[in-house]
mmCIF file of C-alpha atoms in Angstrom:
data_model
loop_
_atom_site.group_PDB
_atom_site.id
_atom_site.type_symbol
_atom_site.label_atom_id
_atom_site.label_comp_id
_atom_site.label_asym_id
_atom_site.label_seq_id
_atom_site.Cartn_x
_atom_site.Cartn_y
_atom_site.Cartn_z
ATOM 1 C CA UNK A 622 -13.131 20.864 20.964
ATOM 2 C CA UNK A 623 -11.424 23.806 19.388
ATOM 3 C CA UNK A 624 -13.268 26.983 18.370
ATOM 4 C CA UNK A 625 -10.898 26.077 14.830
ATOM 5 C CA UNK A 626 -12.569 23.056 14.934
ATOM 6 C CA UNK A 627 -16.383 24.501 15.331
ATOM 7 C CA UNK A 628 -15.662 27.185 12.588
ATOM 8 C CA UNK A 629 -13.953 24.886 10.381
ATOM 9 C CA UNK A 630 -16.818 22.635 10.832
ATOM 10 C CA UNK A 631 -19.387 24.885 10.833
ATOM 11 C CA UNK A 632 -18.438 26.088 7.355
ATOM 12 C CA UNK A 633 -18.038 23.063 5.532
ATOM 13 C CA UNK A 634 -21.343 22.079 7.020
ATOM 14 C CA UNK A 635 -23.292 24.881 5.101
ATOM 15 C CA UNK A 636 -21.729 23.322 1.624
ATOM 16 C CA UNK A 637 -24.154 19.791 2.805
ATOM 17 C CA UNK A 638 -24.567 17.412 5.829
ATOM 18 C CA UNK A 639 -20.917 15.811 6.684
ATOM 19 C CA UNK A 640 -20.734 12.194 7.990
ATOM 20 C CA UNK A 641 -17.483 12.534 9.370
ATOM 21 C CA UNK A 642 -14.850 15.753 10.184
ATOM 22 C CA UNK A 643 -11.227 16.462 11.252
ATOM 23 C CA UNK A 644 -9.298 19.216 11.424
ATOM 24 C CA UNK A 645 -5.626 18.410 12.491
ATOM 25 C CA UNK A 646 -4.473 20.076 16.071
ATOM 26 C CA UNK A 647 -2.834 22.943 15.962
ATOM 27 C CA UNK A 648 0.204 22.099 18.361
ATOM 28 C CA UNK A 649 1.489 18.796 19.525
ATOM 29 C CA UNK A 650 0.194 18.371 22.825
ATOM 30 C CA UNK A 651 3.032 16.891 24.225
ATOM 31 C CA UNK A 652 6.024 19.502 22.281
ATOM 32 C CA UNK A 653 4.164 22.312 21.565
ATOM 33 C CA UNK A 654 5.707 22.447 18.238
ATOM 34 C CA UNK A 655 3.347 23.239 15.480
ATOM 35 C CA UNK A 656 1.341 21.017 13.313
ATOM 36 C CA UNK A 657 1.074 20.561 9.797
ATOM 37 C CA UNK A 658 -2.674 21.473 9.026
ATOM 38 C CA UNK A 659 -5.494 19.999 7.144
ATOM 39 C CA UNK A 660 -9.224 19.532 7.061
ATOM 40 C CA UNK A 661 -10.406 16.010 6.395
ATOM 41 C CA UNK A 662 -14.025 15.354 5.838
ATOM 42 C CA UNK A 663 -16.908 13.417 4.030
ATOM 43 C CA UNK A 664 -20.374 14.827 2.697
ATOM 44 C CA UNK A 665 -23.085 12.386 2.945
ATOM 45 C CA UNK A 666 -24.140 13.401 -0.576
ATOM 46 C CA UNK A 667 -20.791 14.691 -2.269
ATOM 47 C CA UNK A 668 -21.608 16.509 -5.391
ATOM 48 C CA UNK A 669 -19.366 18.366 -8.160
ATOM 49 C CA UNK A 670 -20.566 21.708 -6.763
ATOM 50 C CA UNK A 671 -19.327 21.275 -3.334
ATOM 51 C CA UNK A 672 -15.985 20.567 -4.888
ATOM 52 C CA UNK A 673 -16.185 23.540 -7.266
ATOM 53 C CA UNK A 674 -16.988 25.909 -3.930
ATOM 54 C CA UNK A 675 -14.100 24.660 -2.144
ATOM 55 C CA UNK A 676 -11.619 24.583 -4.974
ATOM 56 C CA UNK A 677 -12.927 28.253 -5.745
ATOM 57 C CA UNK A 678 -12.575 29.646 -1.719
ATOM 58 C CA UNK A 679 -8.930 28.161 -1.970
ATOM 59 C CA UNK A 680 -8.110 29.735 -5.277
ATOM 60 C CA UNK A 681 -9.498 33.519 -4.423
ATOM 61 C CA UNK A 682 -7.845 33.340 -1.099
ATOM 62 C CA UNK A 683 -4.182 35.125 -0.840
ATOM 63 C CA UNK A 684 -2.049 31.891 0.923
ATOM 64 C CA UNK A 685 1.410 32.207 1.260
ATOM 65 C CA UNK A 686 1.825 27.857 0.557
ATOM 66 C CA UNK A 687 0.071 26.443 -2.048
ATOM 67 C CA UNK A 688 -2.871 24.337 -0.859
ATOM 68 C CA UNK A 689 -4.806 21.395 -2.756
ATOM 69 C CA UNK A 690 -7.996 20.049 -2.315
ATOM 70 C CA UNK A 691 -7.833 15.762 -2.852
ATOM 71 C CA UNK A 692 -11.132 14.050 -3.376
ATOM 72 C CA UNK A 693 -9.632 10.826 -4.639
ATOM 73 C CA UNK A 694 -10.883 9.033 -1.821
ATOM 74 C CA UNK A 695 -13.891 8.314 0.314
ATOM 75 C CA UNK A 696 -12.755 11.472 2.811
ATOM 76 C CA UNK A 697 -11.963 14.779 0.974
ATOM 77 C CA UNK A 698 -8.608 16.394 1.768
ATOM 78 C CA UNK A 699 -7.490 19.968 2.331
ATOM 79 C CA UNK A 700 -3.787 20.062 2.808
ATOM 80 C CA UNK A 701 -1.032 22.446 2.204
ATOM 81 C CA UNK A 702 0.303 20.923 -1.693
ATOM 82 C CA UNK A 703 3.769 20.155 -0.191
ATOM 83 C CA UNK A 704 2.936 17.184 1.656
ATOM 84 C CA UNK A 705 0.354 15.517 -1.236
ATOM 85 C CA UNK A 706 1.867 13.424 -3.446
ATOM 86 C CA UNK A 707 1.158 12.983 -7.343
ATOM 87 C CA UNK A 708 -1.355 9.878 -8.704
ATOM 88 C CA UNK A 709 -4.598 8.748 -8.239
ATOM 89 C CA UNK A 710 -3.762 9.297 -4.142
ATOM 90 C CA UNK A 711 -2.274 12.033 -3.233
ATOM 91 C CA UNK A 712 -2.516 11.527 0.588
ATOM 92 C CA UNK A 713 -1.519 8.109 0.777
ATOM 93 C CA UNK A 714 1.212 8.059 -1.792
ATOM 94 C CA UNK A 715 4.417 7.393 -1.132
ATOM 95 C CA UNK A 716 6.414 9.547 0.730
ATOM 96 C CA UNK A 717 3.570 10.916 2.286
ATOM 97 C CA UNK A 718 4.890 10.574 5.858
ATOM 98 C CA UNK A 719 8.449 11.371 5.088
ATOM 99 C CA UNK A 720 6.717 15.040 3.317
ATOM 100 C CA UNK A 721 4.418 15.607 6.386
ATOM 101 C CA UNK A 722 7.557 14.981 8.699
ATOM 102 C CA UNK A 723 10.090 16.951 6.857
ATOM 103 C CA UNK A 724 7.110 20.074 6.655
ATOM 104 C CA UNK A 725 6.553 19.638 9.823
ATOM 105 C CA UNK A 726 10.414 20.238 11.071
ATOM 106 C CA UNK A 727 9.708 23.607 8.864
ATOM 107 C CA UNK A 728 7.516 25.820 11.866
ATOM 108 C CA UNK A 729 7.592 28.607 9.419
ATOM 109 C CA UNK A 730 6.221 26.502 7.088
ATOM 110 C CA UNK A 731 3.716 25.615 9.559
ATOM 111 C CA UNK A 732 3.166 28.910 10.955
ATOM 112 C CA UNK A 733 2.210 30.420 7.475
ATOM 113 C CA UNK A 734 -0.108 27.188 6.358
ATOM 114 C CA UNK A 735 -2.192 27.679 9.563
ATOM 115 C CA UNK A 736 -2.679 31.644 8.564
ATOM 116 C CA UNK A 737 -3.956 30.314 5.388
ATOM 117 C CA UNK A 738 -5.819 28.155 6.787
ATOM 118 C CA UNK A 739 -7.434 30.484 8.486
ATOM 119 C CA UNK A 740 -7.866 32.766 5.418
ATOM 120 C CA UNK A 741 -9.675 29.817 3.204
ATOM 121 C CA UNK A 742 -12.075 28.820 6.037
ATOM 122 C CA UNK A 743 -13.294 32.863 5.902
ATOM 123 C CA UNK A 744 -13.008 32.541 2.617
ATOM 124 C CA UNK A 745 -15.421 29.593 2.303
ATOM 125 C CA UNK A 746 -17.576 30.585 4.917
ATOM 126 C CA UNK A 747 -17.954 34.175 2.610
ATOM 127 C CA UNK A 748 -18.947 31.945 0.179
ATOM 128 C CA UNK A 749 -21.487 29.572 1.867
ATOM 129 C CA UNK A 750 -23.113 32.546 3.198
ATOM 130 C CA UNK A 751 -23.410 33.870 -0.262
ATOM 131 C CA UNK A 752 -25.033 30.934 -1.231
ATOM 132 C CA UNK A 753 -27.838 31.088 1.748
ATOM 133 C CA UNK A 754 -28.351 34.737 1.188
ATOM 134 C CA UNK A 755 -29.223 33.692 -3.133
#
């Protein structure tokens, strides 16, 4: 596994326990061409306040794409805005695909969503360890 993928993990696991964690891979192992990223997981005990801590580490962080977090399903969502759709699901609706492909042939895009990335796991991670330290 990916130090990304230990970090990553590591900081949403200070919010609360997590059943279940992805974070997408950075290249495609076959092309090398980079990914589109996101962090999918679920909390065993999802609460308002988890979702208010990651909302806030995404909104104080400088990103050069916009990023959303999506909670309207069972797994929570944190994906770069372009590719989420509008509705009650914003990773499943339609188009979804045809966004993630067409952001995908964008490795700027890419390049700059995986700096922010980045940024909003520090950010979070600033946060979590604030709320140890209180």
């Amino acid at each position: 596994m990916s130090t990304g993928f230990h970090v990553a993990g590591g900081t949403i696991s200070r919010l609360g326990a997590w059943e279940w964690f992805k974070l997408s891979v950075k290249r495609h192992p076959d092309l090398g061409h980079l990914q589109v990223p996101y962090i999918g997981w679920r909390f065993a005990s999802p609460s308002e306040a988890k979702l208010r801590c990651v909302e806030e580490a995404v909104l104080a962080t400088p990103t050069q794409v916009a990023w959303r977090v999506d909670t309207s399903r069972r797994n929570w969502l944190l994906a770069p805005a372009l590719i989420l759709g509008e509705g009650s699901n914003p990773a499943v609706s339609p188009g979804f695909d045809e966004r993630v492909e067409a952001a995908r042939r964008d490795q700027v895009f890419c390049a700059q969503a995986w700096d922010d990335l980045d940024a909003i796991v520090r950010t979070l991670g600033g946060f979590t360890s604030a709320r140890e330290d209180s």
